[in-house]
Coordinates of N, CA and C in Angstrom, one line a residue:
X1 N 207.3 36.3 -12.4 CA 208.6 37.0 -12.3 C 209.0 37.4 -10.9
X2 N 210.3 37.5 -10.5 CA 210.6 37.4 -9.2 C 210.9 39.2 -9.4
X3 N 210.2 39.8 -8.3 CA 210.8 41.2 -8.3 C 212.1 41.7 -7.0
X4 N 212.7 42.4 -7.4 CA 214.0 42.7 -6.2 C 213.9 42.9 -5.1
X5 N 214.2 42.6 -4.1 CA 214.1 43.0 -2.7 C 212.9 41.9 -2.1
X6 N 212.3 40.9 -2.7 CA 211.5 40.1 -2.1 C 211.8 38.8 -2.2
X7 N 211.8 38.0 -1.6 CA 212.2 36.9 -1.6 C 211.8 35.7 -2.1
X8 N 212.5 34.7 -2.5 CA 212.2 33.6 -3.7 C 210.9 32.7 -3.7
X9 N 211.2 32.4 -2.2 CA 210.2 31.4 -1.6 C 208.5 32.1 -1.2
X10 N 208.3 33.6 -1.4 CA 207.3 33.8 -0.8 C 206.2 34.7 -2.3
X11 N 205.2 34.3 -1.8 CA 204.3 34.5 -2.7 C 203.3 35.7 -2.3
X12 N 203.5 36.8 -3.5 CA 202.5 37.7 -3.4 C 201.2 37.3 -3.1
X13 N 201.2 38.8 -1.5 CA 199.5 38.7 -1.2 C 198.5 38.8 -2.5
X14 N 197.5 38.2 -2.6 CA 196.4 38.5 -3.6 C 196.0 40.1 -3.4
X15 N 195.3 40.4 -4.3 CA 194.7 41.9 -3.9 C 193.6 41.5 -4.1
X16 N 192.4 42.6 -3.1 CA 190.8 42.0 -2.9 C 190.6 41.9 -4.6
X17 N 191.1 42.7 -5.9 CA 190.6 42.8 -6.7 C 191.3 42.2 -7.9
X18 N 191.8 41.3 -7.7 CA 192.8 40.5 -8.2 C 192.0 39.7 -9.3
X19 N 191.6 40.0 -10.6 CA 191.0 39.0 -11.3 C 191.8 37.6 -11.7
X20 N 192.8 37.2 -11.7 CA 193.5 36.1 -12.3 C 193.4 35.1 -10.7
X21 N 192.4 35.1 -9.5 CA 192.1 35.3 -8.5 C 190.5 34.6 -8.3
X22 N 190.0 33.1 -8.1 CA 188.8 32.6 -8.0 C 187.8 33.5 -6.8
X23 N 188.7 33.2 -5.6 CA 188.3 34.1 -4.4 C 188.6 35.3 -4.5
X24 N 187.3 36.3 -4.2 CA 187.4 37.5 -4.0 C 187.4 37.6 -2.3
X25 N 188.7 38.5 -2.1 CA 188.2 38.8 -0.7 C 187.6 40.3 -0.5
X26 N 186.2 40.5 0.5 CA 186.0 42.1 0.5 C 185.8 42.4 2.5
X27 N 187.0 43.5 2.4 CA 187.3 43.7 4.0 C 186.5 45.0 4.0
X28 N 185.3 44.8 4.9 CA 184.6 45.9 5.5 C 185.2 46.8 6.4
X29 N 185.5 48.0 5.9 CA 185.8 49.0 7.3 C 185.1 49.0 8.2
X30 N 185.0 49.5 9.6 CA 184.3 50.1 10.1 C 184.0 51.2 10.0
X31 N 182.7 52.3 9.8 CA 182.3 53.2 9.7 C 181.2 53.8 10.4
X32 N 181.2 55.1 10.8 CA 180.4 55.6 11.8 C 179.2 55.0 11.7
X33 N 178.4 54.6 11.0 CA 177.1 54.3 11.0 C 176.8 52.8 11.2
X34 N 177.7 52.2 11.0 CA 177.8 50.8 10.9 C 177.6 50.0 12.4
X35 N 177.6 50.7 13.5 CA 177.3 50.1 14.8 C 175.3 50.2 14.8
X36 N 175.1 51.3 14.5 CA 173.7 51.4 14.1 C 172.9 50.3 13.4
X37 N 174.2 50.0 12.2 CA 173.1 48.7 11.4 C 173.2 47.6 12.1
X38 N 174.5 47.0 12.8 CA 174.2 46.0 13.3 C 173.2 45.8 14.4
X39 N 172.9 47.3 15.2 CA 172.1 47.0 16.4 C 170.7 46.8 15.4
X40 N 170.7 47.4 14.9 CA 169.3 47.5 13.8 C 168.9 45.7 13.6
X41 N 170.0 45.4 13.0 CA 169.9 44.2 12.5 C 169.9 43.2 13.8
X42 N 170.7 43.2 14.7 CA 170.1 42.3 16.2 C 168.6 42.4 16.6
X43 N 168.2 43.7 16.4 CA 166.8 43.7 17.0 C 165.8 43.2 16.0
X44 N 166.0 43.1 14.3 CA 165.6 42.3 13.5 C 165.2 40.4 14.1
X45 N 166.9 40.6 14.6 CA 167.2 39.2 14.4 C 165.7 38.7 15.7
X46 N 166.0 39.4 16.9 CA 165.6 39.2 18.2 C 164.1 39.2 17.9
X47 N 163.3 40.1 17.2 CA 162.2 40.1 16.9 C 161.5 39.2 16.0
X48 N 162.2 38.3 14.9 CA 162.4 37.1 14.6 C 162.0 36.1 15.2
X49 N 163.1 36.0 16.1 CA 162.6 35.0 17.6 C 161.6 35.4 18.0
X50 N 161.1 36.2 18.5 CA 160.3 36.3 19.4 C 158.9 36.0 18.8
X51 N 158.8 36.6 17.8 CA 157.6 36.0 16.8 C 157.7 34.6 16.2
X52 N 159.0 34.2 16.1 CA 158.7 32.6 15.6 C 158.4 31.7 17.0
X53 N 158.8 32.4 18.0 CA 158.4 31.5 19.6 C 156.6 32.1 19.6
X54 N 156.0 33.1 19.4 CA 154.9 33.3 19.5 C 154.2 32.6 18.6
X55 N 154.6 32.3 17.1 CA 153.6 31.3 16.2 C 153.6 30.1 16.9
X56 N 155.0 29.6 17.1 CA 155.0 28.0 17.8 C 154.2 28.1 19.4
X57 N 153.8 28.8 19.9 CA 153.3 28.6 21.1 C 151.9 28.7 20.4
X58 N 151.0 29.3 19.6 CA 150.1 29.6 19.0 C 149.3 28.4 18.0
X59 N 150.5 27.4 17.5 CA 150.5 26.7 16.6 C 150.4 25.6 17.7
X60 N 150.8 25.5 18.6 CA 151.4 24.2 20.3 C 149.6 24.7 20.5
X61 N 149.3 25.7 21.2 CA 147.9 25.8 21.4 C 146.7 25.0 20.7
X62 N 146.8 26.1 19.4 CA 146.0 25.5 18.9 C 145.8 24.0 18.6
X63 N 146.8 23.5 18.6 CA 146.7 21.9 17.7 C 146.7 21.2 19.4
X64 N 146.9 21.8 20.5 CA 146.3 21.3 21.5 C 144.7 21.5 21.8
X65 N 144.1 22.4 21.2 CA 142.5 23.0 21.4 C 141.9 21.7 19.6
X66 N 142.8 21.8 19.0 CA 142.1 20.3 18.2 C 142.7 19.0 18.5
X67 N 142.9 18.6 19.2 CA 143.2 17.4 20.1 C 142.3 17.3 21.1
X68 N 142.2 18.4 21.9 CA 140.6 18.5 22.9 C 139.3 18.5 22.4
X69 N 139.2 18.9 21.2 CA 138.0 19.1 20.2 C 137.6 16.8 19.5
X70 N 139.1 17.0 19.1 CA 138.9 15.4 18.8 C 138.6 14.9 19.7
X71 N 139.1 15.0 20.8 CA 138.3 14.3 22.3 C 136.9 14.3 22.4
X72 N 136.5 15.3 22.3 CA 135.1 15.8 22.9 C 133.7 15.3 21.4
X73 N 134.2 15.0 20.4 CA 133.3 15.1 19.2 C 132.6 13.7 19.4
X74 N 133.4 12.8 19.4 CA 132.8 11.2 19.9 C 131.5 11.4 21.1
X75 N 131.5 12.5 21.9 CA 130.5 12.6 23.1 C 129.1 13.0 22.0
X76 N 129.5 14.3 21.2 CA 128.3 14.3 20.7 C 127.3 13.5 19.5
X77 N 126.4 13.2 20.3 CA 125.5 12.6 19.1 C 124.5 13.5 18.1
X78 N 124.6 12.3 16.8 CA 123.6 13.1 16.2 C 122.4 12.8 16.4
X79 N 121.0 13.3 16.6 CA 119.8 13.3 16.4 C 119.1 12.7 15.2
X80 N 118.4 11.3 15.9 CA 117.7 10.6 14.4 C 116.6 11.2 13.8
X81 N 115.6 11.1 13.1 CA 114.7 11.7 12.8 C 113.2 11.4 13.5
X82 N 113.4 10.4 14.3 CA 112.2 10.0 15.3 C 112.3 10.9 16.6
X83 N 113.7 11.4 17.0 CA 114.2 12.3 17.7 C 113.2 13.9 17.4
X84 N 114.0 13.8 16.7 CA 113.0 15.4 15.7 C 111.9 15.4 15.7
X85 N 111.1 14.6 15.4 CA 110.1 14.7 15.3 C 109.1 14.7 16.7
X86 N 109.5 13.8 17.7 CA 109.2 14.1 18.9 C 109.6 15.3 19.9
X87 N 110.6 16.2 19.4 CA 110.9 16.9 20.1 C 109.8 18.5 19.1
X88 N 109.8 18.3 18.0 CA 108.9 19.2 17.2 C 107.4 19.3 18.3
X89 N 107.0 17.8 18.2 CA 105.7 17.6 18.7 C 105.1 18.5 20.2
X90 N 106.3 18.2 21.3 CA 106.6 18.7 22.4 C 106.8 20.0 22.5
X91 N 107.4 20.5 21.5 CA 107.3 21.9 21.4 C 105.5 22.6 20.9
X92 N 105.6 22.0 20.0 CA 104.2 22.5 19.6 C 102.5 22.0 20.7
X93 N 103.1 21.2 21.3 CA 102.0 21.0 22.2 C 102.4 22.1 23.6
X94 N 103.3 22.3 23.7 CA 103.8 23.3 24.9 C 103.2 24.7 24.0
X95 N 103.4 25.0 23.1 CA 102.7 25.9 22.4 C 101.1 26.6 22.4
X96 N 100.6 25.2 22.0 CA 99.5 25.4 22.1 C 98.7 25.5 23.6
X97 N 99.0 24.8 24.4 CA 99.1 24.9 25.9 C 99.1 26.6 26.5
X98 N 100.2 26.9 26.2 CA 100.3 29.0 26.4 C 99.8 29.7 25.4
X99 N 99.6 29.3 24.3 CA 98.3 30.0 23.7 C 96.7 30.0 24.3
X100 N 96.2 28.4 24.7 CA 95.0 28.5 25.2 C 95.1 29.2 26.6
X101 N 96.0 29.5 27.3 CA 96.0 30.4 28.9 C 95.8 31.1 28.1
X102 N 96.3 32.2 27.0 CA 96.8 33.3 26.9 C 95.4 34.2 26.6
X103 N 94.4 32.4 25.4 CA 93.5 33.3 25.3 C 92.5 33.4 26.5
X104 N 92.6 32.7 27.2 CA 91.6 32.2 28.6 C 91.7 33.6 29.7
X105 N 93.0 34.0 29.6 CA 93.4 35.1 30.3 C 93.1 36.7 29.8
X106 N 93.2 36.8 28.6 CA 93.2 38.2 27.9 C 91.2 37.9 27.0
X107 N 90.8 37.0 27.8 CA 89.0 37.0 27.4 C 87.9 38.0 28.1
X108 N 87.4 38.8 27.2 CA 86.6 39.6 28.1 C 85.3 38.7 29.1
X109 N 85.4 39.4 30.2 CA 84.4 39.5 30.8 C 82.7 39.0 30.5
X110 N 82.0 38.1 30.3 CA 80.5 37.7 29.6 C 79.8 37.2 30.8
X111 N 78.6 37.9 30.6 CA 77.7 37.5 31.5 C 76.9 36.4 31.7
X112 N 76.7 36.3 30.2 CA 76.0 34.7 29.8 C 76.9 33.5 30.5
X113 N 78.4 33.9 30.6 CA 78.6 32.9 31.2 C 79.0 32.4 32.6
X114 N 78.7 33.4 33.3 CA 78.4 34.0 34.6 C 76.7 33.2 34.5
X115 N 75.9 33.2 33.8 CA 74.4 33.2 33.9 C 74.4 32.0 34.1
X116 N 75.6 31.0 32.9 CA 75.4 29.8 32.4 C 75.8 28.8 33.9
X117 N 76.5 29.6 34.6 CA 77.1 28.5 35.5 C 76.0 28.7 36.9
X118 N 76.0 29.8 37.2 CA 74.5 30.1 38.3 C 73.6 28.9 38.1
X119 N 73.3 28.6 36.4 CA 72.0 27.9 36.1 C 72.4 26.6 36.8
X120 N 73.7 26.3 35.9 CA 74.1 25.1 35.9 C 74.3 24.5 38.0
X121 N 74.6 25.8 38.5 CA 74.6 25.3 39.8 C 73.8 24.7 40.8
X122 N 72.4 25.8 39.9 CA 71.6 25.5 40.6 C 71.1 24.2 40.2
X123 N 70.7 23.8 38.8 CA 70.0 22.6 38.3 C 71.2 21.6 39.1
X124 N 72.3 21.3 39.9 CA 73.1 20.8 40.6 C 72.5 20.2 41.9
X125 N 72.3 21.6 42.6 CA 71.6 21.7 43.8 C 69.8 21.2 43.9
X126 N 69.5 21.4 43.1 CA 68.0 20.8 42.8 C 68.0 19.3 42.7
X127 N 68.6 19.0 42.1 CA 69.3 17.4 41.4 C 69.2 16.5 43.1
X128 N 70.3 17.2 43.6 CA 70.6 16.6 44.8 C 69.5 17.1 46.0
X129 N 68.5 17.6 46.1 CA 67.8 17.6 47.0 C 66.7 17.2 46.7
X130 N 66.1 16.7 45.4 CA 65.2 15.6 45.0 C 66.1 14.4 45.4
X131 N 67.2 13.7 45.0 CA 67.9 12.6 45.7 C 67.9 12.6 47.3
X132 N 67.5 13.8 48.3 CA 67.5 13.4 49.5 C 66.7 13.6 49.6
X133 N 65.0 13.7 49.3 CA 64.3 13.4 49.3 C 62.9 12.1 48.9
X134 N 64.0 11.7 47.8 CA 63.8 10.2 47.7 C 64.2 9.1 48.4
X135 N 65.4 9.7 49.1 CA 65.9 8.5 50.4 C 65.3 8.7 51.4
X136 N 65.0 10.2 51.6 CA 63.8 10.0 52.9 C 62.5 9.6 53.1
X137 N 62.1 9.6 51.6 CA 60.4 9.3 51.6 C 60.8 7.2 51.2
X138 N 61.9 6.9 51.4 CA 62.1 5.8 51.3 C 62.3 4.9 52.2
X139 N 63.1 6.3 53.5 CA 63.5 5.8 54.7 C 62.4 6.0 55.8
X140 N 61.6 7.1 55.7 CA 60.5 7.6 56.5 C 58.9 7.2 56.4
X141 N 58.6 7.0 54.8 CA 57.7 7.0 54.2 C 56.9 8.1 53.8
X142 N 55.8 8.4 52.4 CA 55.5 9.4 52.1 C 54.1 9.5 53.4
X143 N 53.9 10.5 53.2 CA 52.8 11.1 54.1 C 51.3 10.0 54.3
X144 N 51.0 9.7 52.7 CA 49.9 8.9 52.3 C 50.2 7.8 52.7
X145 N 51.1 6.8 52.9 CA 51.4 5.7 53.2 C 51.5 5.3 55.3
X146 N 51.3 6.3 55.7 CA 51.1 5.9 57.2 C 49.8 5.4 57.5
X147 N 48.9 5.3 56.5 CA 47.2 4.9 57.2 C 47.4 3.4 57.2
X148 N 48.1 2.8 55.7 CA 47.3 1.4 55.5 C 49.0 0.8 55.7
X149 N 49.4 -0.1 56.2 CA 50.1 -1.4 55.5 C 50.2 -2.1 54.2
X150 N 48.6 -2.0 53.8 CA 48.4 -2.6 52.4 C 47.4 -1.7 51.5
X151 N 48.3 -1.9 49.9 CA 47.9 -1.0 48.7 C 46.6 -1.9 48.5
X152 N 46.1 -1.0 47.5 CA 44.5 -1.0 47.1 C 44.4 -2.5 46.2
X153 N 45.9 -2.9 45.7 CA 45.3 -4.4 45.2 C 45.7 -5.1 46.1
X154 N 46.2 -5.2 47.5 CA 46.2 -6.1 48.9 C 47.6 -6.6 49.0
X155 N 48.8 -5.6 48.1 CA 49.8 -6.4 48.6 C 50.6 -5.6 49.4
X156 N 51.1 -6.4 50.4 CA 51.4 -5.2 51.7 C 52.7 -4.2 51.2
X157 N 52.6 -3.4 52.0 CA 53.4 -2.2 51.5 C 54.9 -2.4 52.3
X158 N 55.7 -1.5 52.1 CA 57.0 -2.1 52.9 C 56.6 -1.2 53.8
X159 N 57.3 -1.6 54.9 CA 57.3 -1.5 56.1 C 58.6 0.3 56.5
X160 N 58.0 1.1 56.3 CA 59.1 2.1 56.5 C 58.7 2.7 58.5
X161 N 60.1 3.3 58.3 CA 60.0 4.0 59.8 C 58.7 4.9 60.0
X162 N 58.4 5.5 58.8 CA 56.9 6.2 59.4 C 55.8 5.5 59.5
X163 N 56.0 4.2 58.9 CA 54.8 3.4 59.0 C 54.7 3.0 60.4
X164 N 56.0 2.2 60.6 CA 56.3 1.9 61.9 C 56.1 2.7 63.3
X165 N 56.5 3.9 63.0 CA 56.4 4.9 64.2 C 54.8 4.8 64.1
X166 N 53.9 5.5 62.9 CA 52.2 5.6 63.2 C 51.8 4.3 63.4
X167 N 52.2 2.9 63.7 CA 51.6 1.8 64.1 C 51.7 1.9 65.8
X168 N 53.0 2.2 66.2 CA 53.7 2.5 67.7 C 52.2 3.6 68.3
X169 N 52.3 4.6 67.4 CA 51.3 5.7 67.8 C 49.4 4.7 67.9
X170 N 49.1 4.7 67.3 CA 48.2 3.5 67.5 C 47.9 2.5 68.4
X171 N 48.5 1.7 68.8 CA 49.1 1.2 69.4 C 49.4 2.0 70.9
X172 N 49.8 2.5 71.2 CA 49.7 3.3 72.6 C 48.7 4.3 73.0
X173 N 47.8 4.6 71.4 CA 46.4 5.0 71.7 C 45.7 4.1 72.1
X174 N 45.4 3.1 71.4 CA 45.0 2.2 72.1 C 45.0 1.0 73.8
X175 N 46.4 1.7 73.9 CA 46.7 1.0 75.3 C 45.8 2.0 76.5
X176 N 46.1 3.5 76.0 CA 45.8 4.4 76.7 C 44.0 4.4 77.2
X177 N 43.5 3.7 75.5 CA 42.2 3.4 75.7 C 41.3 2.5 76.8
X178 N 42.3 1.3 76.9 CA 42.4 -0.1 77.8 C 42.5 0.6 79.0
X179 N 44.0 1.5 78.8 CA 44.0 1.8 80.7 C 43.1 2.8 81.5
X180 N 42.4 3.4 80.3 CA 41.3 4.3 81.2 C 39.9 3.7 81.3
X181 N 40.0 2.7 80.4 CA 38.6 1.5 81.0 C 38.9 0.6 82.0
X182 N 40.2 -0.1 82.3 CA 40.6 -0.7 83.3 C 40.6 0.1 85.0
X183 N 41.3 1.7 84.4 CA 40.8 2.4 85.8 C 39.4 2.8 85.9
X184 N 38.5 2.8 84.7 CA 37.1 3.0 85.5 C 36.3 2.0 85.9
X185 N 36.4 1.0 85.7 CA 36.0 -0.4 86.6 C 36.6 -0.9 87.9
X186 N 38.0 -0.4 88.0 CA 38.4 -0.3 89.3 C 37.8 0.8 90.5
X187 N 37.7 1.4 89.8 CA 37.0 2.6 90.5 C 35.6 2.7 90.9
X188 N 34.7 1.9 90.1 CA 33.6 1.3 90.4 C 33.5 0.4 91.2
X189 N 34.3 -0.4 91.4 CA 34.6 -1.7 91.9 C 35.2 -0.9 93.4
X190 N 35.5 -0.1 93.3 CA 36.0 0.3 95.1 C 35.2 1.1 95.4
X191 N 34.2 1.4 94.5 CA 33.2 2.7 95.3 C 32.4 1.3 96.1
X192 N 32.0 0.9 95.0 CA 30.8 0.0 95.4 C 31.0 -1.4 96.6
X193 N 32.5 -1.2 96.9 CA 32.7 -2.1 97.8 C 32.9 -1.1 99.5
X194 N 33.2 0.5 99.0 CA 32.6 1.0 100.1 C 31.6 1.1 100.7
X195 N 30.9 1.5 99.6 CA 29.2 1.4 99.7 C 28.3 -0.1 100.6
X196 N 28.9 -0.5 100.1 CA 28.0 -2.1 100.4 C 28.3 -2.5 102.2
X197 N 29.2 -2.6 102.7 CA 29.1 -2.5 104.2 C 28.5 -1.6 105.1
X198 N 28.1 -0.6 104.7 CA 27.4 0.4 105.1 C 26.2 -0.2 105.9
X199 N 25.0 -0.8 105.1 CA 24.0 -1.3 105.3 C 24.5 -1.9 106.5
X200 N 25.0 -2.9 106.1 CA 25.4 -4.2 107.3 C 25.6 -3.8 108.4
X201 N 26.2 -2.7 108.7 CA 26.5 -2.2 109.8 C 25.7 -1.5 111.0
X202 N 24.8 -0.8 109.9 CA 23.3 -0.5 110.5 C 22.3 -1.7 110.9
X203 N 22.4 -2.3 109.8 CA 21.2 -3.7 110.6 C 22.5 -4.3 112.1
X204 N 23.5 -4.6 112.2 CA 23.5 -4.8 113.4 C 23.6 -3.5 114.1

């Protein structure tokens, strides 16, 4: 229906609550509190962002720290069981190794084995001065062996330096024997050739 004073061609505004009306329009006032919500609601918004930029940098990391991780896994090997077992062994021998110091170290004090080694040093030192005494009565000869050259069943004896030296000794007793008979016949021999012109000399 056309009402008075408004004209033919123009068509009533809808009202926000207009049911014969698909679209509802609803016009918010402004009201005192209403600058509040929106700032409320920007800092919502902002803090949004700021957390969905901190997951994605968190989410960028991480999946960068498993991309470094994929890298690096190919480096490690696994260990076979001949592995293991050699490295078991090495440990247990290194073990036993600082166990035997430990007890070599923390062992009391024994005399016996203080006694045991004196002995042992000495039956050492005895050992070896019978052996240089065998080489000397080898190299020198024993005492009894300077008289003869030859043993009682006639085969000659060897020839050692003390045999040799009491043959030398012998031997220049003997020269010594020669040279005091050679000077006493010379000396006879010149008395008696003083002697004997004597006469002659008187008979003329």
């Amino acid at each position: 229906m056309d009402t008075p004073g408004t004209p033919q061609g123009d068509a009533p505004a809808p009202s926000p609550c207009d049911p014969s009306t698909d679209v509802v329009y609803y016009i918010e006032e402004p009201k005192a509190g209403t600058p509040n919500r929106l700032r409320r609601g920007d800092r919502e918004s902002s803090r949004g962002a700021i957390f969905m930029s901190q997951t994605s940098t968190v989410t960028e990391a991480a999946s960068d720290d498993i991309d470094d991780l994929d890298g690096e896994l190919p480096r490690v090997t696994q260990l076979t069981e001949a592995h293991r077992n050699a490295i078991r062994a090495i440990r247990k021998i290194k073990y036993f190794v600082a166990r035997r110091k430990f007890q070599q170290a923390r062992k009391p004090y024994d005399v016996r084995d203080v006694i045991e080694q004196y002995s042992q040093g000495h039956l050492n030192m005895m050992v070896r001065i019978k052996e240089l005494q065998r080489r000397l009565d080898q190299t020198l000869g024993k005492p009894g062996s300077y008289l003869a050259g030859i043993d009682r069943v006639g085969n000659v004896k060897p020839m050692t330096v003390g045999a040799r030296l009491y043959r030398v000794e012998q031997q220049l007793g003997l020269m010594d024997k020669k040279l005091d008979a050679l000077t006493y016949v010379l000396n006879a021999l010149a008395q008696k050739q003083q002697i004997s012109p004597q006469p002659v000399e008187n008979d003329v």
